[in-house]
Structure formats: C-alpha cells, structure tokens
Short mmCIF file of N, CA and C in Angstrom, two decimals:
data_model
loop_
_atom_site.label_atom_id
_atom_site.label_comp_id
_atom_site.label_asym_id
_atom_site.label_seq_id
_atom_site.Cartn_x
_atom_site.Cartn_y
_atom_site.Cartn_z
N PRO A 1 0.82 -1.18 0.06
CA PRO A 1 0.02 0.01 0.06
C PRO A 1 0.84 1.29 -0.03
N ASP A 2 0.46 2.25 -0.75
CA ASP A 2 1.32 3.43 -0.77
C ASP A 2 0.48 4.68 -0.80
N ASN A 3 0.99 5.71 -0.01
CA ASN A 3 0.35 7.02 0.00
C ASN A 3 -1.21 7.02 0.27
N GLY A 4 -1.63 6.28 1.25
CA GLY A 4 -3.03 6.29 1.59
C GLY A 4 -3.98 5.76 0.58
N THR A 5 -3.55 4.80 -0.21
CA THR A 5 -4.49 4.26 -1.21
C THR A 5 -4.93 2.88 -0.69
N PHE A 6 -4.72 2.56 0.58
CA PHE A 6 -5.20 1.31 1.14
C PHE A 6 -6.27 1.61 2.14
N LEU A 7 -7.25 0.80 2.16
CA LEU A 7 -8.35 0.92 3.15
C LEU A 7 -8.68 -0.42 3.63
N VAL A 8 -8.98 -0.56 4.98
CA VAL A 8 -9.50 -1.77 5.50
C VAL A 8 -10.91 -1.50 5.90
N THR A 9 -11.87 -2.12 5.31
CA THR A 9 -13.16 -1.94 5.64
C THR A 9 -13.63 -2.67 6.87
N PRO A 10 -14.70 -2.27 7.45
CA PRO A 10 -15.23 -3.05 8.65
C PRO A 10 -15.50 -4.49 8.35
N SER A 11 -15.44 -5.28 9.35
CA SER A 11 -15.74 -6.73 9.14
C SER A 11 -17.06 -6.99 8.59
N ILE A 12 -17.05 -7.90 7.53
CA ILE A 12 -18.27 -8.31 6.90
C ILE A 12 -18.49 -9.70 7.39
N THR A 13 -19.56 -9.95 8.21
CA THR A 13 -19.74 -11.27 8.62
C THR A 13 -20.77 -11.93 7.98
N THR A 14 -20.44 -13.04 7.36
CA THR A 14 -21.30 -13.84 6.39
C THR A 14 -21.57 -15.15 6.96
N PRO A 15 -22.81 -15.51 7.44
CA PRO A 15 -23.05 -16.80 7.97
C PRO A 15 -22.99 -17.90 6.82
N PHE A 16 -22.16 -18.76 7.04
CA PHE A 16 -21.98 -19.79 5.94
C PHE A 16 -22.86 -21.06 6.30
N ILE A 17 -23.72 -21.34 5.42
CA ILE A 17 -24.52 -22.61 5.67
C ILE A 17 -23.85 -23.75 5.19
N PRO A 18 -23.60 -24.75 6.01
CA PRO A 18 -22.78 -25.89 5.55
C PRO A 18 -23.40 -26.53 4.25
N TRP A 19 -22.59 -26.78 3.29
CA TRP A 19 -23.02 -27.19 1.99
C TRP A 19 -23.85 -28.51 2.02
N ASP A 20 -23.61 -29.28 3.03
CA ASP A 20 -24.23 -30.49 3.11
C ASP A 20 -25.62 -30.42 3.79
N LYS A 21 -25.93 -29.29 4.36
CA LYS A 21 -27.20 -29.05 5.09
C LYS A 21 -28.17 -28.10 4.27
N ARG A 22 -27.70 -27.78 3.14
CA ARG A 22 -28.43 -26.67 2.35
C ARG A 22 -29.69 -27.40 1.75
N ASP A 23 -30.82 -26.69 1.87
CA ASP A 23 -32.04 -27.27 1.18
C ASP A 23 -32.60 -26.25 0.28
N VAL A 24 -31.80 -25.22 -0.10
CA VAL A 24 -32.17 -24.17 -1.07
C VAL A 24 -31.38 -24.15 -2.26
N ASP A 25 -31.81 -23.62 -3.34
CA ASP A 25 -31.06 -23.53 -4.53
C ASP A 25 -29.93 -22.49 -4.33
N PRO A 26 -28.65 -22.92 -4.59
CA PRO A 26 -27.56 -21.98 -4.33
C PRO A 26 -27.64 -20.82 -5.39
N ASN A 27 -28.40 -21.01 -6.46
CA ASN A 27 -28.51 -19.86 -7.47
C ASN A 27 -29.51 -18.90 -7.09
N ALA A 28 -30.32 -19.21 -6.03
CA ALA A 28 -31.42 -18.22 -5.58
C ALA A 28 -30.64 -16.97 -5.08
N GLY A 29 -29.50 -17.02 -4.55
CA GLY A 29 -28.71 -15.87 -4.19
C GLY A 29 -29.11 -15.22 -2.94
N ARG A 30 -28.21 -14.34 -2.36
CA ARG A 30 -28.50 -13.36 -1.24
C ARG A 30 -28.08 -12.14 -1.77
N PHE A 31 -28.52 -11.10 -1.06
CA PHE A 31 -28.26 -9.73 -1.62
C PHE A 31 -27.78 -8.81 -0.51
N VAL A 32 -26.78 -7.95 -0.83
CA VAL A 32 -26.15 -6.97 0.10
C VAL A 32 -26.08 -5.62 -0.72
N ARG A 33 -26.39 -4.46 -0.06
CA ARG A 33 -26.31 -3.16 -0.76
C ARG A 33 -25.27 -2.50 0.07
N TYR A 34 -24.23 -1.82 -0.69
CA TYR A 34 -23.19 -1.07 -0.12
C TYR A 34 -23.24 0.34 -0.57
N GLN A 35 -22.86 1.25 0.39
CA GLN A 35 -22.89 2.75 0.01
C GLN A 35 -21.51 3.27 0.50
N PHE A 36 -20.89 3.85 -0.54
CA PHE A 36 -19.51 4.49 -0.24
C PHE A 36 -19.52 5.91 -0.82
N THR A 37 -18.49 6.68 -0.48
CA THR A 37 -18.25 8.04 -0.99
C THR A 37 -17.57 7.93 -2.24
N PRO A 38 -17.57 9.00 -3.09
CA PRO A 38 -16.87 9.08 -4.38
C PRO A 38 -15.33 8.67 -4.17
N ALA A 39 -14.76 8.97 -3.06
CA ALA A 39 -13.35 8.80 -2.84
C ALA A 39 -12.99 7.28 -2.92
N PHE A 40 -13.96 6.44 -2.66
CA PHE A 40 -13.67 4.96 -2.73
C PHE A 40 -13.25 4.62 -4.04
N LEU A 41 -13.78 5.16 -5.11
CA LEU A 41 -13.41 4.85 -6.49
C LEU A 41 -11.86 5.15 -6.84
N ARG A 42 -11.30 5.98 -6.05
CA ARG A 42 -9.89 6.31 -6.39
C ARG A 42 -8.86 5.38 -5.64
N LEU A 43 -9.38 4.56 -4.75
CA LEU A 43 -8.50 3.70 -3.93
C LEU A 43 -8.02 2.64 -4.96
N ARG A 44 -6.71 2.07 -4.70
CA ARG A 44 -6.15 1.11 -5.52
C ARG A 44 -6.23 -0.23 -4.87
N GLN A 45 -6.25 -0.31 -3.54
CA GLN A 45 -6.33 -1.47 -2.79
C GLN A 45 -7.36 -1.35 -1.64
N VAL A 46 -8.15 -2.30 -1.41
CA VAL A 46 -9.06 -2.29 -0.24
C VAL A 46 -9.01 -3.70 0.45
N GLY A 47 -8.97 -3.77 1.74
CA GLY A 47 -8.93 -4.95 2.53
C GLY A 47 -10.29 -5.17 3.13
N ALA A 48 -10.83 -6.38 3.12
CA ALA A 48 -12.16 -6.67 3.60
C ALA A 48 -11.96 -8.00 4.45
N THR A 49 -12.41 -7.96 5.64
CA THR A 49 -12.38 -9.15 6.55
C THR A 49 -13.61 -9.89 6.45
N VAL A 50 -13.44 -11.20 6.09
CA VAL A 50 -14.64 -12.02 5.99
C VAL A 50 -14.53 -13.11 7.12
N GLU A 51 -15.63 -13.31 7.74
CA GLU A 51 -15.72 -14.34 8.77
C GLU A 51 -16.80 -15.26 8.38
N PHE A 52 -16.50 -16.65 8.50
CA PHE A 52 -17.55 -17.66 8.31
C PHE A 52 -17.25 -18.91 9.23
N THR A 53 -18.27 -19.79 9.43
CA THR A 53 -18.16 -20.90 10.25
C THR A 53 -18.42 -22.14 9.29
N VAL A 54 -17.90 -23.23 9.76
CA VAL A 54 -17.98 -24.45 9.05
C VAL A 54 -18.76 -25.49 9.95
N GLY A 55 -19.55 -26.24 9.43
CA GLY A 55 -20.44 -27.17 10.12
C GLY A 55 -19.64 -28.43 10.59
N ASP A 56 -20.33 -29.51 10.70
CA ASP A 56 -19.74 -30.77 11.28
C ASP A 56 -18.77 -31.59 10.35
N ILE A 57 -18.95 -31.20 9.09
CA ILE A 57 -18.19 -31.94 8.00
C ILE A 57 -17.03 -31.01 7.50
N PRO A 58 -15.87 -31.56 7.33
CA PRO A 58 -14.79 -30.67 6.80
C PRO A 58 -15.06 -30.25 5.30
N ILE A 59 -14.50 -29.12 4.96
CA ILE A 59 -14.79 -28.56 3.58
C ILE A 59 -13.48 -28.63 2.87
N ASN A 60 -13.49 -29.21 1.64
CA ASN A 60 -12.24 -29.38 0.79
C ASN A 60 -12.38 -28.39 -0.32
N ASN A 61 -11.38 -27.80 -0.63
CA ASN A 61 -11.18 -26.93 -1.92
C ASN A 61 -12.34 -25.85 -1.85
N PHE A 62 -12.30 -25.06 -0.86
CA PHE A 62 -13.31 -23.89 -0.66
C PHE A 62 -12.71 -22.71 -1.47
N ARG A 63 -13.59 -22.22 -2.39
CA ARG A 63 -13.08 -21.16 -3.29
C ARG A 63 -14.28 -20.09 -3.48
N MET A 64 -13.85 -18.79 -3.67
CA MET A 64 -14.78 -17.80 -3.91
C MET A 64 -14.35 -17.04 -5.16
N ILE A 65 -15.27 -16.96 -6.16
CA ILE A 65 -14.96 -16.12 -7.26
C ILE A 65 -15.95 -14.94 -7.40
N GLU A 66 -15.33 -13.67 -7.36
CA GLU A 66 -16.30 -12.52 -7.31
C GLU A 66 -15.96 -11.72 -8.55
N ARG A 67 -17.02 -11.26 -9.19
CA ARG A 67 -16.98 -10.41 -10.46
C ARG A 67 -17.78 -9.06 -10.14
N HIS A 68 -17.21 -8.02 -10.59
CA HIS A 68 -17.66 -6.69 -10.43
C HIS A 68 -17.99 -6.19 -11.71
N TYR A 69 -19.18 -5.49 -11.83
CA TYR A 69 -19.66 -4.98 -13.19
C TYR A 69 -20.21 -3.59 -12.94
N PHE A 70 -20.10 -2.78 -14.10
CA PHE A 70 -20.73 -1.46 -14.11
C PHE A 70 -21.64 -1.68 -15.46
N ARG A 71 -22.99 -1.67 -15.24
CA ARG A 71 -23.82 -1.70 -16.33
C ARG A 71 -23.48 -2.88 -17.29
N GLU A 72 -23.39 -4.07 -16.63
CA GLU A 72 -23.04 -5.35 -17.29
C GLU A 72 -21.71 -5.41 -17.99
N GLN A 73 -20.77 -4.33 -17.83
CA GLN A 73 -19.38 -4.45 -18.26
C GLN A 73 -18.58 -4.96 -17.12
N LEU A 74 -17.81 -5.94 -17.35
CA LEU A 74 -16.91 -6.55 -16.29
C LEU A 74 -15.83 -5.55 -16.00
N LEU A 75 -15.68 -5.16 -14.73
CA LEU A 75 -14.55 -4.27 -14.27
C LEU A 75 -13.47 -5.06 -13.82
N LYS A 76 -13.69 -6.05 -12.97
CA LYS A 76 -12.64 -6.82 -12.33
C LYS A 76 -13.21 -8.11 -11.76
N SER A 77 -12.40 -9.15 -11.88
CA SER A 77 -12.79 -10.41 -11.45
C SER A 77 -11.72 -10.85 -10.41
N PHE A 78 -12.22 -11.43 -9.23
CA PHE A 78 -11.26 -11.82 -8.07
C PHE A 78 -11.50 -13.31 -7.95
N ASP A 79 -10.39 -14.04 -7.57
CA ASP A 79 -10.41 -15.48 -7.23
C ASP A 79 -9.76 -15.76 -5.94
N PHE A 80 -10.43 -16.26 -5.00
CA PHE A 80 -9.88 -16.42 -3.71
C PHE A 80 -9.94 -18.00 -3.33
N GLU A 81 -8.90 -18.55 -3.06
CA GLU A 81 -8.75 -19.97 -2.67
C GLU A 81 -8.66 -20.09 -1.12
N PHE A 82 -9.70 -20.60 -0.53
CA PHE A 82 -9.56 -20.90 0.98
C PHE A 82 -8.96 -22.25 1.24
N GLY A 83 -9.07 -23.13 0.37
CA GLY A 83 -8.47 -24.48 0.54
C GLY A 83 -9.28 -25.32 1.51
N PHE A 84 -8.63 -26.01 2.42
CA PHE A 84 -9.28 -26.94 3.33
C PHE A 84 -9.79 -26.13 4.58
N CYS A 85 -11.02 -26.42 5.14
CA CYS A 85 -11.53 -25.78 6.37
C CYS A 85 -11.99 -26.86 7.26
N ILE A 86 -11.34 -26.83 8.47
CA ILE A 86 -11.70 -27.92 9.45
C ILE A 86 -13.16 -27.80 9.88
N PRO A 87 -13.73 -28.98 10.28
CA PRO A 87 -15.11 -28.94 10.78
C PRO A 87 -15.22 -28.23 12.09
N SER A 88 -16.54 -27.59 12.29
CA SER A 88 -16.85 -26.96 13.55
C SER A 88 -15.77 -25.81 13.83
N SER A 89 -15.48 -25.10 12.79
CA SER A 89 -14.47 -24.06 13.04
C SER A 89 -15.12 -22.69 12.66
N LYS A 90 -14.52 -21.62 13.28
CA LYS A 90 -14.94 -20.27 12.96
C LYS A 90 -13.62 -19.74 12.26
N ASN A 91 -13.88 -19.15 11.05
CA ASN A 91 -12.66 -18.76 10.27
C ASN A 91 -12.85 -17.26 9.95
N THR A 92 -11.58 -16.65 9.87
CA THR A 92 -11.52 -15.25 9.55
C THR A 92 -10.44 -15.16 8.52
N CYS A 93 -10.73 -14.44 7.49
CA CYS A 93 -9.70 -14.13 6.47
C CYS A 93 -9.80 -12.79 5.95
N GLU A 94 -8.61 -12.16 5.57
CA GLU A 94 -8.70 -10.81 4.84
C GLU A 94 -8.46 -10.94 3.41
N HIS A 95 -9.22 -10.47 2.64
CA HIS A 95 -9.08 -10.45 1.25
C HIS A 95 -8.53 -9.07 0.83
N ILE A 96 -7.47 -8.96 0.09
CA ILE A 96 -6.94 -7.64 -0.51
C ILE A 96 -7.37 -7.62 -1.93
N TYR A 97 -8.20 -6.56 -2.08
CA TYR A 97 -8.81 -6.28 -3.51
C TYR A 97 -7.80 -5.31 -4.15
N GLU A 98 -7.25 -5.61 -5.31
CA GLU A 98 -6.54 -4.70 -6.18
C GLU A 98 -7.38 -4.22 -7.21
N PHE A 99 -7.67 -2.82 -7.18
CA PHE A 99 -8.54 -2.29 -8.14
C PHE A 99 -7.93 -1.79 -9.34
N PRO A 100 -8.51 -1.96 -10.62
CA PRO A 100 -7.93 -1.42 -11.74
C PRO A 100 -8.04 0.09 -11.65
N PRO A 101 -7.25 0.85 -12.48
CA PRO A 101 -7.44 2.29 -12.55
C PRO A 101 -8.74 2.50 -13.37
N LEU A 102 -9.47 3.46 -13.03
CA LEU A 102 -10.73 3.86 -13.74
C LEU A 102 -10.64 5.21 -14.33
N SER A 103 -11.12 5.35 -15.52
CA SER A 103 -11.17 6.61 -16.26
C SER A 103 -12.03 7.66 -15.48
N GLU A 104 -11.66 8.89 -15.61
CA GLU A 104 -12.50 9.96 -14.96
C GLU A 104 -13.88 9.87 -15.51
N ASP A 105 -14.19 9.55 -16.77
CA ASP A 105 -15.55 9.51 -17.31
C ASP A 105 -16.31 8.28 -16.58
N LEU A 106 -15.54 7.17 -16.49
CA LEU A 106 -16.27 6.07 -15.85
C LEU A 106 -16.52 6.31 -14.35
N ILE A 107 -15.61 6.94 -13.69
CA ILE A 107 -15.79 7.36 -12.19
C ILE A 107 -17.07 8.21 -12.13
N ARG A 108 -17.23 9.22 -12.93
CA ARG A 108 -18.31 10.11 -13.00
C ARG A 108 -19.60 9.40 -13.27
N GLU A 109 -19.63 8.41 -14.08
CA GLU A 109 -20.86 7.70 -14.46
C GLU A 109 -21.15 6.79 -13.25
N MET A 110 -20.19 6.17 -12.65
CA MET A 110 -20.48 5.32 -11.46
C MET A 110 -21.07 6.10 -10.31
N ILE A 111 -20.60 7.35 -10.15
CA ILE A 111 -21.27 8.14 -9.04
C ILE A 111 -22.59 8.63 -9.45
N LEU A 112 -22.88 8.92 -10.72
CA LEU A 112 -24.16 9.46 -11.12
C LEU A 112 -25.16 8.28 -11.27
N GLN A 113 -24.82 7.15 -11.19
CA GLN A 113 -25.68 6.02 -11.50
C GLN A 113 -25.55 5.00 -10.28
N PRO A 114 -26.05 5.45 -9.08
CA PRO A 114 -26.02 4.65 -7.98
C PRO A 114 -26.66 3.24 -8.21
N TYR A 115 -25.98 2.20 -7.72
CA TYR A 115 -26.45 0.80 -7.74
C TYR A 115 -26.42 0.21 -9.16
N GLU A 116 -25.85 0.88 -10.07
CA GLU A 116 -25.60 0.22 -11.43
C GLU A 116 -24.31 -0.50 -11.33
N THR A 117 -23.46 -0.34 -10.28
CA THR A 117 -22.27 -1.12 -10.13
C THR A 117 -22.71 -2.27 -9.27
N GLN A 118 -22.48 -3.45 -9.76
CA GLN A 118 -22.93 -4.72 -9.07
C GLN A 118 -21.90 -5.74 -8.97
N SER A 119 -22.06 -6.80 -8.23
CA SER A 119 -21.13 -7.92 -8.11
C SER A 119 -21.88 -9.16 -7.91
N ASP A 120 -21.27 -10.21 -8.33
CA ASP A 120 -21.68 -11.56 -8.05
C ASP A 120 -20.58 -12.32 -7.28
N SER A 121 -20.84 -13.00 -6.18
CA SER A 121 -19.86 -13.74 -5.56
C SER A 121 -20.37 -15.26 -5.55
N PHE A 122 -19.53 -16.11 -6.06
CA PHE A 122 -19.84 -17.54 -6.23
C PHE A 122 -18.95 -18.29 -5.29
N TYR A 123 -19.50 -19.09 -4.48
CA TYR A 123 -18.76 -19.96 -3.56
C TYR A 123 -18.79 -21.43 -3.95
N PHE A 124 -17.67 -22.06 -4.00
CA PHE A 124 -17.55 -23.48 -4.41
C PHE A 124 -17.00 -24.31 -3.38
N VAL A 125 -17.33 -25.52 -3.30
CA VAL A 125 -16.72 -26.64 -2.49
C VAL A 125 -16.51 -27.77 -3.46
N ASP A 126 -15.24 -28.15 -3.53
CA ASP A 126 -14.93 -29.25 -4.54
C ASP A 126 -15.44 -29.02 -5.93
N ASN A 127 -15.37 -27.70 -6.45
CA ASN A 127 -15.83 -27.24 -7.68
C ASN A 127 -17.26 -27.29 -7.89
N LYS A 128 -18.09 -27.48 -6.79
CA LYS A 128 -19.57 -27.44 -6.85
C LYS A 128 -20.02 -26.10 -6.30
N LEU A 129 -20.88 -25.49 -7.04
CA LEU A 129 -21.47 -24.09 -6.46
C LEU A 129 -22.26 -24.39 -5.24
N VAL A 130 -22.07 -23.78 -4.14
CA VAL A 130 -22.83 -23.94 -2.87
C VAL A 130 -23.60 -22.76 -2.41
N MET A 131 -23.10 -21.49 -3.05
CA MET A 131 -23.84 -20.32 -2.56
C MET A 131 -23.50 -19.28 -3.58
N HIS A 132 -24.47 -18.28 -3.82
CA HIS A 132 -24.26 -17.26 -4.75
C HIS A 132 -24.82 -16.02 -4.10
N ASN A 133 -23.99 -15.04 -3.79
CA ASN A 133 -24.38 -13.71 -3.29
C ASN A 133 -24.42 -12.75 -4.39
N LYS A 134 -25.29 -11.71 -4.28
CA LYS A 134 -25.32 -10.55 -5.19
C LYS A 134 -25.18 -9.26 -4.31
N ALA A 135 -24.54 -8.26 -4.90
CA ALA A 135 -24.50 -7.05 -4.22
C ALA A 135 -24.61 -5.87 -5.16
N ASP A 136 -24.95 -4.67 -4.82
CA ASP A 136 -24.84 -3.52 -5.62
C ASP A 136 -24.27 -2.40 -4.79
N TYR A 137 -23.72 -1.29 -5.46
CA TYR A 137 -22.96 -0.41 -4.86
C TYR A 137 -23.35 1.06 -5.27
N SER A 138 -23.37 2.00 -4.43
CA SER A 138 -23.55 3.29 -4.62
C SER A 138 -22.29 4.07 -4.19
N TYR A 139 -21.77 4.97 -5.05
CA TYR A 139 -20.57 5.84 -4.73
C TYR A 139 -20.95 7.27 -4.60
N SER A 140 -22.19 7.54 -4.45
CA SER A 140 -22.69 8.90 -4.31
C SER A 140 -22.55 9.51 -2.92
N GLY A 141 -22.19 8.74 -1.88
CA GLY A 141 -21.93 9.22 -0.61
C GLY A 141 -23.22 9.09 0.35
N GLY A 142 -24.33 8.70 -0.14
CA GLY A 142 -25.65 8.57 0.65
C GLY A 142 -26.47 7.48 0.20
N PRO A 143 -27.60 7.34 0.84
CA PRO A 143 -28.58 6.28 0.47
C PRO A 143 -29.23 6.40 -0.87
#
C-alpha cells in the first residue's frame, strides 16, 4: 500500500450454511447493498475481513470467485482460494482487493448511477457451487 491508497473496511460477517445441510437452490442468491463516498473509487487497494463458520463436516477446496460490473461491463474478477476448512471451526480471512485504474468518465458515471455497479460472488466446494451472493454499490456518498 502506498500514500493512503489502502483501506481496510469493517468486518463483513457472512453466515456460511454448511453445503451438506442446504435445502435451497444455491443460485437463488442473497443480496447486500453497499454505500460508499466517491473517494472510494480512487483507491487502488481495499482490504475486507470475511468471517465464516464451518459445520460438522470438513470442507475441501473452498473457493470464492467474485465479479464486479458496471452496467453489465466486467470491471474486475477476483479469485480467492480458501482451501481446506476444518469442521466446527470459525474462520476469519482478509481479502486484499487490487482495483484497476478507472477513467474519470467512468468514475463520474459510476457516481451518477448509484447501484448500477454490481457484483456476483460464487462460493464453491470441490468445484460445486454452494452459494451465490449478489451486491450492488452506490458511490454517491448517501442512500
């Protein structure tokens, strides 16, 4: 991190439903809405702490793929490998997001069009989709 371009966001606690106990369609998704100030778009790196728990069965090859879009145009894709997670454990990890530079025109559009910036987070265990979260983002500084 250099010259104040790094931010650590507050913890985001995500209850993880053990994949062997799920009785819902993982594609049904869950939704989160984020609100940031315009200054957020100028950051190059952001750290986010994620907390999750694992049920009675160990989880092998746990992975998250996250894709961020503005008006359906892919801005950045992230791929995080958690690997093996022991049963009955509470886990915390910090993701460091490296953001691409954005043009001034794109930044202006993203500020003027709240919630047109969106993301999909796909969670996999042994290459099988177990959860899908959706989020949208406002950079206008308010609700």
